[in-house]
PDB file of C-alpha atoms in Angstrom:
ATOM      1  CA  ASP A   1      -0.011  -0.038   0.052  1.00 70.00           C
ATOM      2  CA  GLN A   2       1.204   3.379  -1.198  1.00 82.00           C
ATOM      3  CA  GLN A   3       1.730   5.973   1.834  1.00 94.00           C
ATOM      4  CA  VAL A   4       2.928   8.688  -0.451  1.00 97.00           C
ATOM      5  CA  LYS A   5       1.105   9.081  -3.815  1.00 97.00           C
ATOM      6  CA  GLN A   6       1.757  11.472  -6.642  1.00 97.00           C
ATOM      7  CA  ASN A   7      -1.597  10.833  -8.592  1.00 92.00           C
ATOM      8  CA  SER A   8      -0.608  12.805 -11.771  1.00 95.00           C
ATOM      9  CA  PRO A   9       2.433  11.522 -13.762  1.00 95.00           C
ATOM     10  CA  SER A  10       2.926  14.325 -15.674  1.00 97.00           C
ATOM     11  CA  LEU A  11       2.525  17.991 -15.980  1.00 97.00           C
ATOM     12  CA  SER A  12       3.226  20.369 -18.657  1.00 98.00           C
ATOM     13  CA  VAL A  13       3.418  24.130 -17.890  1.00 98.00           C
ATOM     14  CA  GLN A  14       4.321  27.366 -20.376  1.00 98.00           C
ATOM     15  CA  GLU A  15       7.659  29.185 -19.182  1.00 98.00           C
ATOM     16  CA  GLY A  16       6.839  32.032 -16.696  1.00 97.00           C
ATOM     17  CA  ARG A  17       3.616  30.617 -15.612  1.00 98.00           C
ATOM     18  CA  ILE A  18       3.278  28.630 -11.967  1.00 98.00           C
ATOM     19  CA  SER A  19       3.885  25.087 -11.890  1.00 98.00           C
ATOM     20  CA  ILE A  20       1.888  23.035  -9.105  1.00 98.00           C
ATOM     21  CA  LEU A  21       2.730  19.737  -8.063  1.00 98.00           C
ATOM     22  CA  ASN A  22       0.672  17.655  -5.736  1.00 98.00           C
ATOM     23  CA  CYS A  23       1.267  14.672  -2.986  1.00 98.00           C
ATOM     24  CA  ASP A  24      -0.843  13.222  -0.826  1.00 98.00           C
ATOM     25  CA  TYR A  25       0.387  10.657   2.021  1.00 97.00           C
ATOM     26  CA  THR A  26      -1.701   8.250   4.292  1.00 96.00           C
ATOM     27  CA  ASN A  27       0.324   7.873   7.366  1.00 93.00           C
ATOM     28  CA  SER A  28      -0.617  10.421   9.891  1.00 93.00           C
ATOM     29  CA  MET A  29       2.709  10.240  11.727  1.00 92.00           C
ATOM     30  CA  PHE A  30       5.012  11.200   8.832  1.00 92.00           C
ATOM     31  CA  ASP A  31       6.774  14.762  10.369  1.00 90.00           C
ATOM     32  CA  TYR A  32       9.095  15.705   7.285  1.00 91.00           C
ATOM     33  CA  PHE A  33       8.344  16.255   3.968  1.00 94.00           C
ATOM     34  CA  LEU A  34      11.088  16.856   1.168  1.00 94.00           C
ATOM     35  CA  TRP A  35      10.921  17.141  -2.629  1.00 97.00           C
ATOM     36  CA  TYR A  36      13.682  15.598  -4.844  1.00 97.00           C
ATOM     37  CA  LYS A  37      14.224  16.928  -8.430  1.00 97.00           C
ATOM     38  CA  LYS A  38      15.691  14.419 -10.878  1.00 96.00           C
ATOM     39  CA  TYR A  39      17.166  14.942 -14.124  1.00 95.00           C
ATOM     40  CA  PRO A  40      17.906  11.652 -16.454  1.00 90.00           C
ATOM     41  CA  ALA A  41      20.994   9.928 -15.874  1.00 86.00           C
ATOM     42  CA  GLU A  42      21.548  12.057 -12.540  1.00 90.00           C
ATOM     43  CA  GLY A  43      20.699  11.026  -8.797  1.00 92.00           C
ATOM     44  CA  PRO A  44      17.882  12.767  -7.055  1.00 94.00           C
ATOM     45  CA  THR A  45      18.729  16.011  -5.826  1.00 94.00           C
ATOM     46  CA  PHE A  46      17.391  17.640  -2.604  1.00 93.00           C
ATOM     47  CA  LEU A  47      15.023  21.029  -3.374  1.00 96.00           C
ATOM     48  CA  ILE A  48      13.004  21.707  -0.472  1.00 95.00           C
ATOM     49  CA  SER A  49      11.595  20.004   2.888  1.00 93.00           C
ATOM     50  CA  ILE A  50       8.845  21.227   5.639  1.00 94.00           C
ATOM     51  CA  SER A  51       8.144  19.800   9.024  1.00 92.00           C
ATOM     52  CA  SER A  52       5.087  19.031   9.979  1.00 93.00           C
ATOM     53  CA  ILE A  53       4.736  21.882  12.616  1.00 94.00           C
ATOM     54  CA  LYS A  54       4.772  24.363   9.551  1.00 95.00           C
ATOM     55  CA  ASP A  55       2.216  24.935   6.895  1.00 96.00           C
ATOM     56  CA  LYS A  56       4.571  26.822   4.246  1.00 98.00           C
ATOM     57  CA  ASN A  57       8.093  26.817   3.614  1.00 97.00           C
ATOM     58  CA  GLU A  58       9.691  29.399   1.043  1.00 97.00           C
ATOM     59  CA  ASP A  59      13.287  29.283  -1.009  1.00 96.00           C
ATOM     60  CA  GLY A  60      13.147  31.371  -4.106  1.00 97.00           C
ATOM     61  CA  ARG A  61      10.766  30.349  -6.823  1.00 98.00           C
ATOM     62  CA  PHE A  62       9.829  27.041  -4.800  1.00 98.00           C
ATOM     63  CA  THR A  63       7.281  26.976  -1.978  1.00 98.00           C
ATOM     64  CA  VAL A  64       6.148  24.064  -0.286  1.00 98.00           C
ATOM     65  CA  PHE A  65       2.478  24.168   1.392  1.00 98.00           C
ATOM     66  CA  LEU A  66       1.248  21.319   3.660  1.00 98.00           C
ATOM     67  CA  ASN A  67      -2.091  20.723   5.019  1.00 97.00           C
ATOM     68  CA  LYS A  68      -1.809  18.460   7.644  1.00 96.00           C
ATOM     69  CA  SER A  69      -5.843  17.495   8.019  1.00 96.00           C
ATOM     70  CA  ALA A  70      -6.008  16.596   4.136  1.00 97.00           C
ATOM     71  CA  LYS A  71      -2.601  14.984   4.483  1.00 97.00           C
ATOM     72  CA  HIS A  72      -1.674  16.929   1.035  1.00 98.00           C
ATOM     73  CA  LEU A  73       1.320  18.716   0.332  1.00 97.00           C
ATOM     74  CA  SER A  74       2.132  20.690  -2.647  1.00 98.00           C
ATOM     75  CA  LEU A  75       5.223  22.330  -4.397  1.00 98.00           C
ATOM     76  CA  HIS A  76       4.868  25.445  -6.058  1.00 98.00           C
ATOM     77  CA  ILE A  77       7.219  26.658  -8.608  1.00 98.00           C
ATOM     78  CA  VAL A  78       7.078  30.663 -10.039  1.00 98.00           C
ATOM     79  CA  PRO A  79       7.952  31.264 -12.327  1.00 98.00           C
ATOM     80  CA  SER A  80       8.742  28.153 -14.093  1.00 98.00           C
ATOM     81  CA  GLN A  81      11.637  27.736 -16.179  1.00 97.00           C
ATOM     82  CA  PRO A  82      12.735  25.469 -19.090  1.00 96.00           C
ATOM     83  CA  GLY A  83      15.881  23.999 -16.681  1.00 96.00           C
ATOM     84  CA  ASP A  84      13.105  22.879 -13.894  1.00 98.00           C
ATOM     85  CA  SER A  85      12.111  20.145 -16.465  1.00 98.00           C
ATOM     86  CA  ALA A  86      12.516  17.066 -14.259  1.00 97.00           C
ATOM     87  CA  VAL A  87      10.726  14.356 -12.630  1.00 97.00           C
ATOM     88  CA  TYR A  88       9.924  15.745  -8.961  1.00 98.00           C
ATOM     89  CA  PHE A  89       9.705  13.175  -6.104  1.00 97.00           C
ATOM     90  CA  CYS A  90       7.834  13.630  -3.079  1.00 97.00           C
ATOM     91  CA  ALA A  91       9.224  11.944   0.037  1.00 95.00           C
ATOM     92  CA  ALA A  92       8.128  11.585   3.766  1.00 94.00           C
ATOM     93  CA  SER A  93       9.904  10.705   6.704  1.00 90.00           C
ATOM     94  CA  LEU A  94       8.705   9.479  10.232  1.00 86.00           C
ATOM     95  CA  SER A  95      11.915  11.530  11.771  1.00 72.00           C
ATOM     96  CA  GLY A  96      14.919  12.916  10.914  1.00 60.00           C
ATOM     97  CA  ASN A  97      17.125   9.790  10.112  1.00 67.00           C
ATOM     98  CA  THR A  98      14.031   7.225   9.245  1.00 80.00           C
ATOM     99  CA  PRO A  99      13.879   5.896   5.657  1.00 89.00           C
ATOM    100  CA  LEU A 100      12.296   8.241   3.512  1.00 91.00           C
ATOM    101  CA  VAL A 101       9.386   6.652   1.896  1.00 94.00           C
ATOM    102  CA  PHE A 102       8.923   8.511  -1.791  1.00 96.00           C
ATOM    103  CA  GLY A 103       6.252   9.002  -4.110  1.00 97.00           C
ATOM    104  CA  LYS A 104       6.238   7.501  -7.928  1.00 97.00           C
ATOM    105  CA  GLY A 105       7.157  11.098  -9.183  1.00 97.00           C
ATOM    106  CA  THR A 106       5.546  13.453 -11.378  1.00 98.00           C
ATOM    107  CA  ARG A 107       7.170  14.569 -14.535  1.00 97.00           C
ATOM    108  CA  LEU A 108       7.363  18.154 -15.118  1.00 98.00           C
ATOM    109  CA  SER A 109       7.842  19.869 -18.863  1.00 98.00           C
ATOM    110  CA  VAL A 110       8.397  23.556 -19.075  1.00 98.00           C
ATOM    111  CA  ILE A 111       7.628  24.748 -22.520  1.00 96.00           C
ATOM    112  CA  ALA A 112       9.411  27.907 -23.683  1.00 91.00           C
TER     113      ALA A 112
ATOM    114  CA  ASP B   1      34.153  18.364  -2.421  1.00 63.00           C
ATOM    115  CA  ALA B   2      33.352  14.868  -3.922  1.00 74.00           C
ATOM    116  CA  GLY B   3      29.843  13.933  -3.776  1.00 91.00           C
ATOM    117  CA  VAL B   4      28.156  10.348  -3.334  1.00 96.00           C
ATOM    118  CA  THR B   5      29.881   8.165  -6.321  1.00 96.00           C
ATOM    119  CA  GLN B   6      28.421   4.706  -7.469  1.00 97.00           C
ATOM    120  CA  SER B   7      30.278   2.158  -9.522  1.00 97.00           C
ATOM    121  CA  PRO B   8      29.420   0.700 -12.172  1.00 97.00           C
ATOM    122  CA  THR B   9      26.943   2.990 -13.850  1.00 96.00           C
ATOM    123  CA  HIS B  10      25.346   0.130 -16.126  1.00 96.00           C
ATOM    124  CA  LEU B  11      25.803  -3.540 -15.957  1.00 96.00           C
ATOM    125  CA  ILE B  12      23.935  -6.367 -17.427  1.00 98.00           C
ATOM    126  CA  LYS B  13      23.629  -9.897 -15.982  1.00 98.00           C
ATOM    127  CA  THR B  14      21.736 -13.116 -16.157  1.00 98.00           C
ATOM    128  CA  ARG B  15      19.320 -14.604 -13.881  1.00 98.00           C
ATOM    129  CA  GLY B  16      20.826 -16.578 -10.985  1.00 97.00           C
ATOM    130  CA  GLN B  17      24.024 -14.375 -11.212  1.00 98.00           C
ATOM    131  CA  GLN B  18      24.982 -12.498  -8.486  1.00 98.00           C
ATOM    132  CA  VAL B  19      26.042  -8.502  -8.543  1.00 98.00           C
ATOM    133  CA  THR B  20      28.271  -6.047  -6.221  1.00 98.00           C
ATOM    134  CA  LEU B  21      27.662  -2.463  -6.632  1.00 98.00           C
ATOM    135  CA  ARG B  22      29.892   0.009  -4.957  1.00 98.00           C
ATOM    136  CA  CYS B  23      29.055   3.230  -3.473  1.00 98.00           C
ATOM    137  CA  SER B  24      31.524   5.898  -1.459  1.00 97.00           C
ATOM    138  CA  PRO B  25      29.567   8.378   0.431  1.00 95.00           C
ATOM    139  CA  LYS B  26      29.509  12.314   0.429  1.00 93.00           C
ATOM    140  CA  SER B  27      32.940  13.621   2.257  1.00 92.00           C
ATOM    141  CA  GLY B  28      32.287  13.884   5.721  1.00 88.00           C
ATOM    142  CA  HIS B  29      29.143  11.787   5.707  1.00 90.00           C
ATOM    143  CA  ASP B  30      28.983   8.635   7.873  1.00 91.00           C
ATOM    144  CA  THR B  31      25.811   6.820   6.684  1.00 92.00           C
ATOM    145  CA  VAL B  32      24.930   5.171   3.683  1.00 94.00           C
ATOM    146  CA  SER B  33      21.230   4.053   2.610  1.00 95.00           C
ATOM    147  CA  TRP B  34      20.430   1.976  -0.700  1.00 97.00           C
ATOM    148  CA  TYR B  35      17.298   2.226  -2.596  1.00 97.00           C
ATOM    149  CA  GLN B  36      15.549   0.691  -5.595  1.00 98.00           C
ATOM    150  CA  GLN B  37      14.103   2.648  -8.260  1.00 96.00           C
ATOM    151  CA  ALA B  38      11.908   0.392 -10.548  1.00 95.00           C
ATOM    152  CA  LEU B  39      10.880   1.753 -14.287  1.00 92.00           C
ATOM    153  CA  GLY B  40       7.872   3.986 -13.040  1.00 91.00           C
ATOM    154  CA  GLN B  41       8.513   3.792  -9.757  1.00 93.00           C
ATOM    155  CA  GLY B  42       9.946   6.110  -7.068  1.00 95.00           C
ATOM    156  CA  PRO B  43      12.875   4.800  -4.998  1.00 96.00           C
ATOM    157  CA  GLN B  44      12.063   2.161  -2.423  1.00 96.00           C
ATOM    158  CA  PHE B  45      14.463   1.790   0.778  1.00 96.00           C
ATOM    159  CA  ILE B  46      16.560  -1.314   0.785  1.00 97.00           C
ATOM    160  CA  PHE B  47      18.649  -0.865   3.972  1.00 96.00           C
ATOM    161  CA  GLN B  48      20.897   1.897   5.581  1.00 93.00           C
ATOM    162  CA  TYR B  49      24.328   1.170   7.319  1.00 94.00           C
ATOM    163  CA  TYR B  50      26.276   3.236   9.663  1.00 91.00           C
ATOM    164  CA  GLU B  51      29.302   1.864  11.600  1.00 91.00           C
ATOM    165  CA  GLU B  52      29.719  -0.823   9.851  1.00 93.00           C
ATOM    166  CA  GLU B  53      26.149  -2.535  10.680  1.00 93.00           C
ATOM    167  CA  GLU B  54      23.085  -2.482   9.240  1.00 93.00           C
ATOM    168  CA  ARG B  55      20.852  -0.208  10.943  1.00 91.00           C
ATOM    169  CA  GLN B  56      17.306  -0.316   9.211  1.00 91.00           C
ATOM    170  CA  ARG B  57      16.126  -2.682   6.382  1.00 95.00           C
ATOM    171  CA  GLY B  58      13.275  -2.226   3.930  1.00 94.00           C
ATOM    172  CA  ASN B  59      11.030  -4.752   2.743  1.00 95.00           C
ATOM    173  CA  PHE B  60      13.609  -6.764   0.870  1.00 97.00           C
ATOM    174  CA  PRO B  61      14.559 -10.565   0.772  1.00 97.00           C
ATOM    175  CA  ASP B  62      17.830 -11.937   2.265  1.00 97.00           C
ATOM    176  CA  ARG B  63      19.327 -11.963  -1.223  1.00 98.00           C
ATOM    177  CA  PHE B  64      19.778  -8.293  -0.703  1.00 98.00           C
ATOM    178  CA  SER B  65      22.673  -7.736   1.284  1.00 97.00           C
ATOM    179  CA  GLY B  66      25.377  -5.195   2.259  1.00 97.00           C
ATOM    180  CA  HIS B  67      28.223  -3.933   4.224  1.00 97.00           C
ATOM    181  CA  GLN B  68      29.946  -0.859   5.051  1.00 97.00           C
ATOM    182  CA  PHE B  69      33.831  -0.218   5.401  1.00 97.00           C
ATOM    183  CA  PRO B  70      35.849   1.759   7.825  1.00 96.00           C
ATOM    184  CA  ASN B  71      36.024   4.489   5.624  1.00 94.00           C
ATOM    185  CA  TYR B  72      32.323   4.631   5.112  1.00 95.00           C
ATOM    186  CA  SER B  73      32.249   3.263   1.769  1.00 97.00           C
ATOM    187  CA  SER B  74      29.321   0.575   0.865  1.00 98.00           C
ATOM    188  CA  GLU B  75      28.458  -2.665  -1.192  1.00 98.00           C
ATOM    189  CA  LEU B  76      25.143  -3.677  -2.059  1.00 98.00           C
ATOM    190  CA  ASN B  77      25.155  -7.676  -2.979  1.00 98.00           C
ATOM    191  CA  VAL B  78      22.420  -9.201  -4.816  1.00 98.00           C
ATOM    192  CA  ASN B  79      22.464 -13.334  -4.964  1.00 97.00           C
ATOM    193  CA  ALA B  80      20.286 -15.211  -7.094  1.00 98.00           C
ATOM    194  CA  LEU B  81      19.497 -12.388  -9.633  1.00 98.00           C
ATOM    195  CA  LEU B  82      15.803 -12.631 -10.766  1.00 98.00           C
ATOM    196  CA  LEU B  83      14.359 -10.653 -13.715  1.00 97.00           C
ATOM    197  CA  GLY B  84      12.194  -8.015 -11.394  1.00 97.00           C
ATOM    198  CA  ASP B  85      15.753  -7.263  -9.733  1.00 98.00           C
ATOM    199  CA  SER B  86      16.289  -5.053 -13.195  1.00 98.00           C
ATOM    200  CA  ALA B  87      16.113  -1.358 -11.526  1.00 97.00           C
ATOM    201  CA  LEU B  88      18.270   1.544 -11.095  1.00 97.00           C
ATOM    202  CA  TYR B  89      20.317   1.324  -7.591  1.00 98.00           C
ATOM    203  CA  LEU B  90      20.665   4.586  -5.482  1.00 97.00           C
ATOM    204  CA  CYS B  91      23.040   5.148  -2.955  1.00 97.00           C
ATOM    205  CA  ALA B  92      22.550   7.868  -0.270  1.00 95.00           C
ATOM    206  CA  SER B  93      24.794   9.445   1.857  1.00 93.00           C
ATOM    207  CA  SER B  94      24.098  11.480   5.276  1.00 88.00           C
ATOM    208  CA  LEU B  95      25.492  12.660   8.571  1.00 81.00           C
ATOM    209  CA  VAL B  96      23.608  10.029  11.380  1.00 69.00           C
ATOM    210  CA  GLN B  97      23.536  13.035  13.349  1.00 59.00           C
ATOM    211  CA  GLY B  98      22.841  15.708  10.778  1.00 52.00           C
ATOM    212  CA  SER B  99      20.117  17.325   8.997  1.00 55.00           C
ATOM    213  CA  SER B 100      16.670  16.906  11.110  1.00 54.00           C
ATOM    214  CA  THR B 101      14.962  17.631   7.961  1.00 60.00           C
ATOM    215  CA  GLY B 102      16.404  13.804   6.771  1.00 65.00           C
ATOM    216  CA  GLU B 103      17.713  14.933   3.682  1.00 80.00           C
ATOM    217  CA  LEU B 104      20.025  12.476   1.933  1.00 89.00           C
ATOM    218  CA  PHE B 105      22.536  13.050  -0.931  1.00 92.00           C
ATOM    219  CA  PHE B 106      22.180  10.473  -3.835  1.00 95.00           C
ATOM    220  CA  GLY B 107      24.560   9.346  -6.600  1.00 96.00           C
ATOM    221  CA  GLU B 108      23.523   8.746  -9.988  1.00 96.00           C
ATOM    222  CA  GLY B 109      23.062   5.150  -9.693  1.00 97.00           C
ATOM    223  CA  SER B 110      23.740   1.942 -11.026  1.00 97.00           C
ATOM    224  CA  ARG B 111      21.411   0.758 -13.609  1.00 97.00           C
ATOM    225  CA  LEU B 112      21.010  -3.017 -13.472  1.00 98.00           C
ATOM    226  CA  THR B 113      19.561  -4.740 -16.228  1.00 98.00           C
ATOM    227  CA  VAL B 114      18.829  -8.939 -15.296  1.00 98.00           C
ATOM    228  CA  LEU B 115      18.241 -11.021 -18.364  1.00 96.00           C
TER     229      LEU B 115
END
């Protein structure tokens, strides 16, 4: 049973517009959530994270929102750039050093 | 500052064979985790090594084993390969007492094809 779900396999966005990637989770004990970006032939790279005690974390063009009651988080990228085209993985953990549980990923294509 | 390095990058094996994958963690990191990423799936946790011992393990059979050396590098061994073992194997390093966010640093992966 998947504990972290990314229900959109792909997303296409125009350059300059907002990209919104969604993630749902089932385990209410998760207390850290992370987003990773993966380019072809490269390993995943950390993008941004959020603790369960917060509902928003912002880093430049990237903002993650957490809705604990809905067990839902989203990653907003504004403005989207062609270099943002990659697969984005949502991940969750029970604490700082427990294994990350990943979703299946969403492939974002930013069209110039 | 070298990041996480893995070898080999690609390899092809036949069913029943054994494979060893290698990983050197990011400089200063003492913990190595291994993940399997099958096609179209997210990475799945195999196990984690710290102080040369397996500390945590995911839902993988005993055919999957590992080792960590005194210099923190690690190996992943898979015995009696099955077609379903074909995947990208990712090594990730971290500090056991490090980031409270659980951030991992990943290598590029070793792509294993089992024929």
